[in-house]
């Protein structure tokens, strides 16, 4: 499963893992939502709550798409983060990693369909 995170200026493609949380996120798409910066290493957005049962922990590496369970936000890392027991891996960036840090405003998260 691949998803597209698109703003008016760029597109970022992620490959989702086969976890329950990733499948639940995919089932909510398309989603138009506000992206928000947090700290000095991530951009976040809020879907409906995801189940983390059977979902691997995230190492917080740049390019990872993660879910921070206590706050219910999806995290797009552009710089490293210290791993913790509440951060779950949803997938990894395939293309557009260089755009994560510059996201702002409303983004559209949708299933990614390759052009033929």
mmCIF file with all atom_site columns, C-alpha atoms in Angstrom:
data_model
loop_
_atom_site.group_PDB
_atom_site.id
_atom_site.type_symbol
_atom_site.label_atom_id
_atom_site.label_alt_id
_atom_site.label_comp_id
_atom_site.label_asym_id
_atom_site.label_entity_id
_atom_site.label_seq_id
_atom_site.pdbx_PDB_ins_code
_atom_site.Cartn_x
_atom_site.Cartn_y
_atom_site.Cartn_z
_atom_site.occupancy
_atom_site.B_iso_or_equiv
_atom_site.pdbx_formal_charge
_atom_site.auth_seq_id
_atom_site.auth_comp_id
_atom_site.auth_asym_id
_atom_site.auth_atom_id
_atom_site.pdbx_PDB_model_num
ATOM 1   C CA . UNK A 1 1   ? 0.000  0.000  0.000   1.00 0.00 ? 1   UNK A CA 1
ATOM 2   C CA . UNK A 1 2   ? 1.308  3.411  -0.936  1.00 0.00 ? 2   UNK A CA 1
ATOM 3   C CA . UNK A 1 3   ? -0.078 6.785  0.057   1.00 0.00 ? 3   UNK A CA 1
ATOM 4   C CA . UNK A 1 4   ? 0.395  10.294 -1.262  1.00 0.00 ? 4   UNK A CA 1
ATOM 5   C CA . UNK A 1 5   ? 0.762  13.308 1.025   1.00 0.00 ? 5   UNK A CA 1
ATOM 6   C CA . UNK A 1 6   ? 0.158  16.339 -1.161  1.00 0.00 ? 6   UNK A CA 1
ATOM 7   C CA . UNK A 1 7   ? 0.224  20.062 -0.559  1.00 0.00 ? 7   UNK A CA 1
ATOM 8   C CA . UNK A 1 8   ? -0.251 22.789 -3.121  1.00 0.00 ? 8   UNK A CA 1
ATOM 9   C CA . UNK A 1 9   ? 3.529  22.764 -3.732  1.00 0.00 ? 9   UNK A CA 1
ATOM 10  C CA . UNK A 1 10  ? 4.702  19.142 -3.435  1.00 0.00 ? 10  UNK A CA 1
ATOM 11  C CA . UNK A 1 11  ? 3.947  15.435 -3.085  1.00 0.00 ? 11  UNK A CA 1
ATOM 12  C CA . UNK A 1 12  ? 5.476  12.862 -0.748  1.00 0.00 ? 12  UNK A CA 1
ATOM 13  C CA . UNK A 1 13  ? 4.939  9.141  -1.323  1.00 0.00 ? 13  UNK A CA 1
ATOM 14  C CA . UNK A 1 14  ? 5.072  6.600  1.512   1.00 0.00 ? 14  UNK A CA 1
ATOM 15  C CA . UNK A 1 15  ? 5.079  2.806  1.400   1.00 0.00 ? 15  UNK A CA 1
ATOM 16  C CA . UNK A 1 16  ? 2.943  1.545  4.287   1.00 0.00 ? 16  UNK A CA 1
ATOM 17  C CA . UNK A 1 17  ? 3.817  -1.587 6.219   1.00 0.00 ? 17  UNK A CA 1
ATOM 18  C CA . UNK A 1 18  ? 1.277  -4.371 6.727   1.00 0.00 ? 18  UNK A CA 1
ATOM 19  C CA . UNK A 1 19  ? 0.371  -3.399 10.286  1.00 0.00 ? 19  UNK A CA 1
ATOM 20  C CA . UNK A 1 20  ? -3.158 -2.950 11.545  1.00 0.00 ? 20  UNK A CA 1
ATOM 21  C CA . UNK A 1 21  ? -2.531 0.757  12.223  1.00 0.00 ? 21  UNK A CA 1
ATOM 22  C CA . UNK A 1 22  ? -1.321 1.319  8.644   1.00 0.00 ? 22  UNK A CA 1
ATOM 23  C CA . UNK A 1 23  ? -4.354 -0.510 7.257   1.00 0.00 ? 23  UNK A CA 1
ATOM 24  C CA . UNK A 1 24  ? -6.684 1.590  9.426   1.00 0.00 ? 24  UNK A CA 1
ATOM 25  C CA . UNK A 1 25  ? -5.031 4.801  8.222   1.00 0.00 ? 25  UNK A CA 1
ATOM 26  C CA . UNK A 1 26  ? -5.349 3.669  4.598   1.00 0.00 ? 26  UNK A CA 1
ATOM 27  C CA . UNK A 1 27  ? -9.064 2.902  5.151   1.00 0.00 ? 27  UNK A CA 1
ATOM 28  C CA . UNK A 1 28  ? -9.653 6.543  6.217   1.00 0.00 ? 28  UNK A CA 1
ATOM 29  C CA . UNK A 1 29  ? -8.359 7.969  2.942   1.00 0.00 ? 29  UNK A CA 1
ATOM 30  C CA . UNK A 1 30  ? -8.776 10.369 1.271   1.00 0.00 ? 30  UNK A CA 1
ATOM 31  C CA . UNK A 1 31  ? -8.218 12.787 4.122   1.00 0.00 ? 31  UNK A CA 1
ATOM 32  C CA . UNK A 1 32  ? -7.865 16.577 3.926   1.00 0.00 ? 32  UNK A CA 1
ATOM 33  C CA . UNK A 1 33  ? -6.279 17.854 7.116   1.00 0.00 ? 33  UNK A CA 1
ATOM 34  C CA . UNK A 1 34  ? -4.027 20.508 8.550   1.00 0.00 ? 34  UNK A CA 1
ATOM 35  C CA . UNK A 1 35  ? -0.338 19.659 8.870   1.00 0.00 ? 35  UNK A CA 1
ATOM 36  C CA . UNK A 1 36  ? 1.442  21.037 11.933  1.00 0.00 ? 36  UNK A CA 1
ATOM 37  C CA . UNK A 1 37  ? 5.141  21.267 12.806  1.00 0.00 ? 37  UNK A CA 1
ATOM 38  C CA . UNK A 1 38  ? 6.270  19.787 16.090  1.00 0.00 ? 38  UNK A CA 1
ATOM 39  C CA . UNK A 1 39  ? 9.684  20.232 17.679  1.00 0.00 ? 39  UNK A CA 1
ATOM 40  C CA . UNK A 1 40  ? 12.522 20.530 15.198  1.00 0.00 ? 40  UNK A CA 1
ATOM 41  C CA . UNK A 1 41  ? 12.180 17.184 13.445  1.00 0.00 ? 41  UNK A CA 1
ATOM 42  C CA . UNK A 1 42  ? 8.618  16.375 12.427  1.00 0.00 ? 42  UNK A CA 1
ATOM 43  C CA . UNK A 1 43  ? 5.362  17.362 10.781  1.00 0.00 ? 43  UNK A CA 1
ATOM 44  C CA . UNK A 1 44  ? 2.133  15.927 12.140  1.00 0.00 ? 44  UNK A CA 1
ATOM 45  C CA . UNK A 1 45  ? -1.516 15.436 11.219  1.00 0.00 ? 45  UNK A CA 1
ATOM 46  C CA . UNK A 1 46  ? -4.462 13.892 13.028  1.00 0.00 ? 46  UNK A CA 1
ATOM 47  C CA . UNK A 1 47  ? -6.546 11.050 11.554  1.00 0.00 ? 47  UNK A CA 1
ATOM 48  C CA . UNK A 1 48  ? -9.170 9.142  13.515  1.00 0.00 ? 48  UNK A CA 1
ATOM 49  C CA . UNK A 1 49  ? -7.544 7.014  16.238  1.00 0.00 ? 49  UNK A CA 1
ATOM 50  C CA . UNK A 1 50  ? -5.601 3.965  15.058  1.00 0.00 ? 50  UNK A CA 1
ATOM 51  C CA . UNK A 1 51  ? -5.163 0.609  16.773  1.00 0.00 ? 51  UNK A CA 1
ATOM 52  C CA . UNK A 1 52  ? -1.508 -0.174 17.499  1.00 0.00 ? 52  UNK A CA 1
ATOM 53  C CA . UNK A 1 53  ? -2.053 -3.879 18.173  1.00 0.00 ? 53  UNK A CA 1
ATOM 54  C CA . UNK A 1 54  ? 0.618  -5.798 16.262  1.00 0.00 ? 54  UNK A CA 1
ATOM 55  C CA . UNK A 1 55  ? 2.219  -2.593 14.950  1.00 0.00 ? 55  UNK A CA 1
ATOM 56  C CA . UNK A 1 56  ? 6.024  -2.404 15.241  1.00 0.00 ? 56  UNK A CA 1
ATOM 57  C CA . UNK A 1 57  ? 7.698  0.359  17.211  1.00 0.00 ? 57  UNK A CA 1
ATOM 58  C CA . UNK A 1 58  ? 9.289  3.160  15.213  1.00 0.00 ? 58  UNK A CA 1
ATOM 59  C CA . UNK A 1 59  ? 12.959 4.062  15.403  1.00 0.00 ? 59  UNK A CA 1
ATOM 60  C CA . UNK A 1 60  ? 12.134 7.681  14.548  1.00 0.00 ? 60  UNK A CA 1
ATOM 61  C CA . UNK A 1 61  ? 14.420 7.777  11.517  1.00 0.00 ? 61  UNK A CA 1
ATOM 62  C CA . UNK A 1 62  ? 14.183 10.577 8.928   1.00 0.00 ? 62  UNK A CA 1
ATOM 63  C CA . UNK A 1 63  ? 11.666 9.534  6.287   1.00 0.00 ? 63  UNK A CA 1
ATOM 64  C CA . UNK A 1 64  ? 9.645  7.314  8.584   1.00 0.00 ? 64  UNK A CA 1
ATOM 65  C CA . UNK A 1 65  ? 5.892  7.647  8.854   1.00 0.00 ? 65  UNK A CA 1
ATOM 66  C CA . UNK A 1 66  ? 4.918  6.933  12.442  1.00 0.00 ? 66  UNK A CA 1
ATOM 67  C CA . UNK A 1 67  ? 1.961  7.108  14.811  1.00 0.00 ? 67  UNK A CA 1
ATOM 68  C CA . UNK A 1 68  ? 2.286  8.623  18.278  1.00 0.00 ? 68  UNK A CA 1
ATOM 69  C CA . UNK A 1 69  ? -0.393 6.732  20.171  1.00 0.00 ? 69  UNK A CA 1
ATOM 70  C CA . UNK A 1 70  ? -0.847 9.015  23.235  1.00 0.00 ? 70  UNK A CA 1
ATOM 71  C CA . UNK A 1 71  ? -1.787 12.021 21.087  1.00 0.00 ? 71  UNK A CA 1
ATOM 72  C CA . UNK A 1 72  ? -3.249 10.139 18.114  1.00 0.00 ? 72  UNK A CA 1
ATOM 73  C CA . UNK A 1 73  ? -1.131 11.935 15.523  1.00 0.00 ? 73  UNK A CA 1
ATOM 74  C CA . UNK A 1 74  ? 0.643  10.680 12.433  1.00 0.00 ? 74  UNK A CA 1
ATOM 75  C CA . UNK A 1 75  ? 4.241  11.868 12.362  1.00 0.00 ? 75  UNK A CA 1
ATOM 76  C CA . UNK A 1 76  ? 6.358  12.494 9.269   1.00 0.00 ? 76  UNK A CA 1
ATOM 77  C CA . UNK A 1 77  ? 9.994  12.704 10.376  1.00 0.00 ? 77  UNK A CA 1
ATOM 78  C CA . UNK A 1 78  ? 12.505 14.846 8.483   1.00 0.00 ? 78  UNK A CA 1
ATOM 79  C CA . UNK A 1 79  ? 15.194 14.589 11.190  1.00 0.00 ? 79  UNK A CA 1
ATOM 80  C CA . UNK A 1 80  ? 15.949 11.862 13.768  1.00 0.00 ? 80  UNK A CA 1
ATOM 81  C CA . UNK A 1 81  ? 13.839 11.328 16.877  1.00 0.00 ? 81  UNK A CA 1
ATOM 82  C CA . UNK A 1 82  ? 14.627 9.397  20.034  1.00 0.00 ? 82  UNK A CA 1
ATOM 83  C CA . UNK A 1 83  ? 12.625 6.149  19.919  1.00 0.00 ? 83  UNK A CA 1
ATOM 84  C CA . UNK A 1 84  ? 10.058 5.559  22.638  1.00 0.00 ? 84  UNK A CA 1
ATOM 85  C CA . UNK A 1 85  ? 7.497  2.926  23.537  1.00 0.00 ? 85  UNK A CA 1
ATOM 86  C CA . UNK A 1 86  ? 4.544  4.988  22.261  1.00 0.00 ? 86  UNK A CA 1
ATOM 87  C CA . UNK A 1 87  ? 5.794  5.619  18.705  1.00 0.00 ? 87  UNK A CA 1
ATOM 88  C CA . UNK A 1 88  ? 4.707  3.070  16.094  1.00 0.00 ? 88  UNK A CA 1
ATOM 89  C CA . UNK A 1 89  ? 5.967  2.573  12.536  1.00 0.00 ? 89  UNK A CA 1
ATOM 90  C CA . UNK A 1 90  ? 3.427  2.941  9.714   1.00 0.00 ? 90  UNK A CA 1
ATOM 91  C CA . UNK A 1 91  ? 5.775  3.095  6.738   1.00 0.00 ? 91  UNK A CA 1
ATOM 92  C CA . UNK A 1 92  ? 8.710  4.776  5.039   1.00 0.00 ? 92  UNK A CA 1
ATOM 93  C CA . UNK A 1 93  ? 9.145  7.480  2.439   1.00 0.00 ? 93  UNK A CA 1
ATOM 94  C CA . UNK A 1 94  ? 9.579  6.380  -1.173  1.00 0.00 ? 94  UNK A CA 1
ATOM 95  C CA . UNK A 1 95  ? 9.945  9.820  -2.742  1.00 0.00 ? 95  UNK A CA 1
ATOM 96  C CA . UNK A 1 96  ? 9.734  13.461 -1.742  1.00 0.00 ? 96  UNK A CA 1
ATOM 97  C CA . UNK A 1 97  ? 11.524 13.209 1.615   1.00 0.00 ? 97  UNK A CA 1
ATOM 98  C CA . UNK A 1 98  ? 13.124 16.592 0.959   1.00 0.00 ? 98  UNK A CA 1
ATOM 99  C CA . UNK A 1 99  ? 9.650  18.228 1.061   1.00 0.00 ? 99  UNK A CA 1
ATOM 100 C CA . UNK A 1 100 ? 8.534  17.021 4.515   1.00 0.00 ? 100 UNK A CA 1
ATOM 101 C CA . UNK A 1 101 ? 10.045 19.937 6.441   1.00 0.00 ? 101 UNK A CA 1
ATOM 102 C CA . UNK A 1 102 ? 8.401  22.552 4.203   1.00 0.00 ? 102 UNK A CA 1
ATOM 103 C CA . UNK A 1 103 ? 4.821  21.237 4.432   1.00 0.00 ? 103 UNK A CA 1
ATOM 104 C CA . UNK A 1 104 ? 2.260  23.746 5.674   1.00 0.00 ? 104 UNK A CA 1
ATOM 105 C CA . UNK A 1 105 ? -1.454 24.414 5.664   1.00 0.00 ? 105 UNK A CA 1
ATOM 106 C CA . UNK A 1 106 ? -3.943 21.855 4.419   1.00 0.00 ? 106 UNK A CA 1
ATOM 107 C CA . UNK A 1 107 ? -2.640 18.605 2.973   1.00 0.00 ? 107 UNK A CA 1
ATOM 108 C CA . UNK A 1 108 ? -4.438 15.805 1.182   1.00 0.00 ? 108 UNK A CA 1
ATOM 109 C CA . UNK A 1 109 ? -3.543 12.256 2.166   1.00 0.00 ? 109 UNK A CA 1
ATOM 110 C CA . UNK A 1 110 ? -4.823 9.720  -0.358  1.00 0.00 ? 110 UNK A CA 1
ATOM 111 C CA . UNK A 1 111 ? -4.086 6.305  -1.828  1.00 0.00 ? 111 UNK A CA 1
ATOM 112 C CA . UNK A 1 112 ? -1.224 6.594  -4.302  1.00 0.00 ? 112 UNK A CA 1
ATOM 113 C CA . UNK A 1 113 ? -1.909 5.366  -7.784  1.00 0.00 ? 113 UNK A CA 1
ATOM 114 C CA . UNK A 1 114 ? 1.048  5.233  -10.145 1.00 0.00 ? 114 UNK A CA 1
ATOM 115 C CA . UNK A 1 115 ? 0.527  6.894  -13.486 1.00 0.00 ? 115 UNK A CA 1
ATOM 116 C CA . UNK A 1 116 ? 0.850  4.540  -16.409 1.00 0.00 ? 116 UNK A CA 1
#
